[in-house]
XYZ file of C-alpha atoms in Angstrom:
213
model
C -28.414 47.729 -1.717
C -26.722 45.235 0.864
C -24.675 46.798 3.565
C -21.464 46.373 2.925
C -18.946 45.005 5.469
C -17.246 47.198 7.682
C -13.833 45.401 8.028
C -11.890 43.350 5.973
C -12.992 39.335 5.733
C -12.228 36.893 8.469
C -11.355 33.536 7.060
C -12.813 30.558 8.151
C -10.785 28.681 11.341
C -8.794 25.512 9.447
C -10.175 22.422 10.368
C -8.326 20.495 13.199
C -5.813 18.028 11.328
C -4.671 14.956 13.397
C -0.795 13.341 13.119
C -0.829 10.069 11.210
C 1.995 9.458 9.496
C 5.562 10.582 10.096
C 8.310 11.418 7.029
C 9.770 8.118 7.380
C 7.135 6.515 6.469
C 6.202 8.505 3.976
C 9.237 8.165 2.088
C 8.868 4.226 2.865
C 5.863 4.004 1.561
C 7.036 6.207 -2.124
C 9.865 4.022 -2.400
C 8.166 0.637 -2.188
C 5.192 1.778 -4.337
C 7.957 3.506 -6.952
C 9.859 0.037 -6.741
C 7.087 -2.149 -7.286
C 5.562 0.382 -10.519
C 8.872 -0.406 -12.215
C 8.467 -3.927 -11.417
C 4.888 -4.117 -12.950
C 6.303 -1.920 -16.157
C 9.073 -3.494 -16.734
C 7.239 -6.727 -16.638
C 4.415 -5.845 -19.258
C 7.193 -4.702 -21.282
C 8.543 -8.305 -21.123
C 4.744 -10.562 -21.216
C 2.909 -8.135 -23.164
C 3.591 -8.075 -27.165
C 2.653 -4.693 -28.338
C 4.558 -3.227 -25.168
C 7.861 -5.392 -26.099
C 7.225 -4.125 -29.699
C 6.491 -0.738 -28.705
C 9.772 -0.576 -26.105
C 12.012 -3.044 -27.228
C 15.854 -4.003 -25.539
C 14.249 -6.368 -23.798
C 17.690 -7.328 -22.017
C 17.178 -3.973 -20.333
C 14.160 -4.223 -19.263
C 15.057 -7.622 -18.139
C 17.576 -6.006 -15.926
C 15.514 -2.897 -15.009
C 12.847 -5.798 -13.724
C 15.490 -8.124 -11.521
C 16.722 -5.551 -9.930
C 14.257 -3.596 -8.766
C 12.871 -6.977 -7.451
C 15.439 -7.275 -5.861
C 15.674 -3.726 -4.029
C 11.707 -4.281 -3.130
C 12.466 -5.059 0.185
C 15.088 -2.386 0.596
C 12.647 0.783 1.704
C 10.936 -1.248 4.756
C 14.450 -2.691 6.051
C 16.066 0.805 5.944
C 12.667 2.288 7.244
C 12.678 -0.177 10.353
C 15.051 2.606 12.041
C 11.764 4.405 12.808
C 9.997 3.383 15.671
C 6.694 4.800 14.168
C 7.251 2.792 11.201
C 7.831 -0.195 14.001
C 4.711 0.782 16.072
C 2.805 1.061 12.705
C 3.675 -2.471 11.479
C 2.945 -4.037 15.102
C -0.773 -2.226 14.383
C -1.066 -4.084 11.099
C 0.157 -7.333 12.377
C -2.394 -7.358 15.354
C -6.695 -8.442 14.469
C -9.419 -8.228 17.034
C -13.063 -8.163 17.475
C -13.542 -5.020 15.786
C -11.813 -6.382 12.695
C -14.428 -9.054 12.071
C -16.943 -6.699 12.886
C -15.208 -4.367 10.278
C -15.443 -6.822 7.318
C -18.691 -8.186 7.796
C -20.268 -4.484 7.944
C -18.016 -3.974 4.826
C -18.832 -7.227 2.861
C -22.409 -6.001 3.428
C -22.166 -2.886 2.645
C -23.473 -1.595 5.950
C -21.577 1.131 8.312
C -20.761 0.579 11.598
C -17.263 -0.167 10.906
C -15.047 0.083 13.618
C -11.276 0.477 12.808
C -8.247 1.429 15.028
C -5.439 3.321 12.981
C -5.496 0.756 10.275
C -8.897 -1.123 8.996
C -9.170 -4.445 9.065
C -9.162 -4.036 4.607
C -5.956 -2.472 5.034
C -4.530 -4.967 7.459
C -5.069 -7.950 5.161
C -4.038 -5.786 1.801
C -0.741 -5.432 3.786
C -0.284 -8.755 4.794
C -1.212 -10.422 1.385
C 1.346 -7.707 -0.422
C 3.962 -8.741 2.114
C 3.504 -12.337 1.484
C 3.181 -12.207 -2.575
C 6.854 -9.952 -2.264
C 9.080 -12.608 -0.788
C 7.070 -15.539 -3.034
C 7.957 -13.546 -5.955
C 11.120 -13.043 -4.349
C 11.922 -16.191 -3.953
C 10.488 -17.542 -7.516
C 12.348 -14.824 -9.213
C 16.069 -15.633 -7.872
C 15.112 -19.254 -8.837
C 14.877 -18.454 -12.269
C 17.548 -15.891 -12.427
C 19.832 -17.739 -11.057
C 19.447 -21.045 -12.920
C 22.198 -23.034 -11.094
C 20.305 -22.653 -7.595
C 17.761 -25.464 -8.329
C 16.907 -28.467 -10.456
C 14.660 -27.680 -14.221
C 11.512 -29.109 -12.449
C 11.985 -26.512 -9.625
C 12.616 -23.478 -11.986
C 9.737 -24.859 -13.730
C 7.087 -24.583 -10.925
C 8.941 -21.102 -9.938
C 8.278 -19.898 -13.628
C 4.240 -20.631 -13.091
C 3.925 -19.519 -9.381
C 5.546 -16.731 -10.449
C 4.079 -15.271 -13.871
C 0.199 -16.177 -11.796
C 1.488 -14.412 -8.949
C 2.277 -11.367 -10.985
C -0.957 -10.967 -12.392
C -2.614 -11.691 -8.809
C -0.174 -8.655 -7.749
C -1.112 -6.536 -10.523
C -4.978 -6.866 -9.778
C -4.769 -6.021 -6.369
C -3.011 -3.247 -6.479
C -4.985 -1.753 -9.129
C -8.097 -2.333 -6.000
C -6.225 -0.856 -3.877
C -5.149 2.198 -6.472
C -9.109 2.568 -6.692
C -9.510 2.467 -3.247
C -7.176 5.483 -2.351
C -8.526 7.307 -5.702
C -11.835 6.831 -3.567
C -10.368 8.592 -0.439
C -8.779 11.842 -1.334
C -8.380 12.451 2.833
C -6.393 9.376 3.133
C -4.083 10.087 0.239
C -3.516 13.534 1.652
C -2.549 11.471 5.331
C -0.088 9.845 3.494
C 1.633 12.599 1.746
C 0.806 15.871 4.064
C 1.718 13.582 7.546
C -2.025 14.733 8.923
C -5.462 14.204 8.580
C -8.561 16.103 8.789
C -10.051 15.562 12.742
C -13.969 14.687 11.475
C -12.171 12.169 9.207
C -10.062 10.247 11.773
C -13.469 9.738 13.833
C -15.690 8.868 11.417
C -13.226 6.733 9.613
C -11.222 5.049 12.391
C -13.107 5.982 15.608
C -10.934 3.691 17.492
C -7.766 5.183 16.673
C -9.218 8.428 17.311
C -10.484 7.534 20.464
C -6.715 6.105 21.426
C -5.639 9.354 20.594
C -8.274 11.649 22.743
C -7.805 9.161 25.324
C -5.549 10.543 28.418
């Protein structure tokens, strides 16, 4: 028979975790991507037949979908009290060497992707979102507010904007798949930390910032 052990077990040491992401932004982040489900919803539930048939009051959901348009913004203006939130979105705003380097290891599916504490992916994903928000901003009050503009303008808003949607839609379902892909990063996002071995092999850069005196 095997010895048996003469104390009780000793469980393993927890993995170093690494700070990435502070409440504020957490609850930034929840609030935007909350915002911006209803906004996709509510918007099938208008475009989409068997979801009108299968919902119906479609003057709610008409409602449901303006406003929450209009409250997209909301979460990052309120979150701008944060100076990590600030120092974050002066990180996504700035591209280097390394970020070129990043996308043409990942459009060929190499490694050797250097990242700081966002990757160059995430960097455009952010900007592009950004961008497509105030377009569809902007389209939307045009043709909610049908006094603002001439028929020819409300018009083009109506087809920039109804594309635009579906551009939006498609893109976040990538990047849906992407964080599906990386259960560490999801956990970063909601837990405030990440796993040490994950911050270096993922984003050496940042992780070098961070080890560096």
């Amino acid at each position: 028979m095997p010895p048996r052990p003469d104390g009780p077990a000793v469980p393993a040491p927890a993995r170093p975790r690494v700070p990435r992401f502070t409440p504020a932004e957490h609850r930034v982040h929840r609030a935007t991507a909350t915002l911006m489900a209803v906004c996709v919803l509510t918007a099938g539930c208008l475009y989409l037949p068997f979801l009108a048939e299968l919902v119906g009051r479609r003057a709610l959901m008409v409602t449901v979908h303006e406003w929450s348009g209009i409250l997209l913004p909301v979460p990052l203006l309120l979150g701008l009290g944060s100076r990590a939130l600030r120092a974050d979105l002066t990180r996504l705003n700035r591209y280097g060497p390394h970020d070129r380097q990043w996308l043409r290891a990942a459009l060929r599916r190499r490694g050797g992707r250097p990242a700081g504490k966002f990757n160059a992916g995430q960097k455009l994903y952010a900007a592009w979102i950004a961008g497509a928000v105030l377009v569809m901003l902007g389209t939307g009050l045009l043709m909610w507010f049908t006094d603002l503009a001439p028929l020819v303008w409300r018009t083009g808003a109506t087809f920039v904007h109804d594309w635009l949607a579906l551009a939006v839609v498609l893109v976040i379902a990538g990047h849906v798949w992407k964080a599906f892909g990386d259960p560490e990063s999801r956990r970063g996002l909601r837990t405030g930390s990440v796993d040490a071995q994950w911050a270096r092999r993922e984003h050496p850069l940042w992780d070098h910032e961070n080890n560096t005196p």
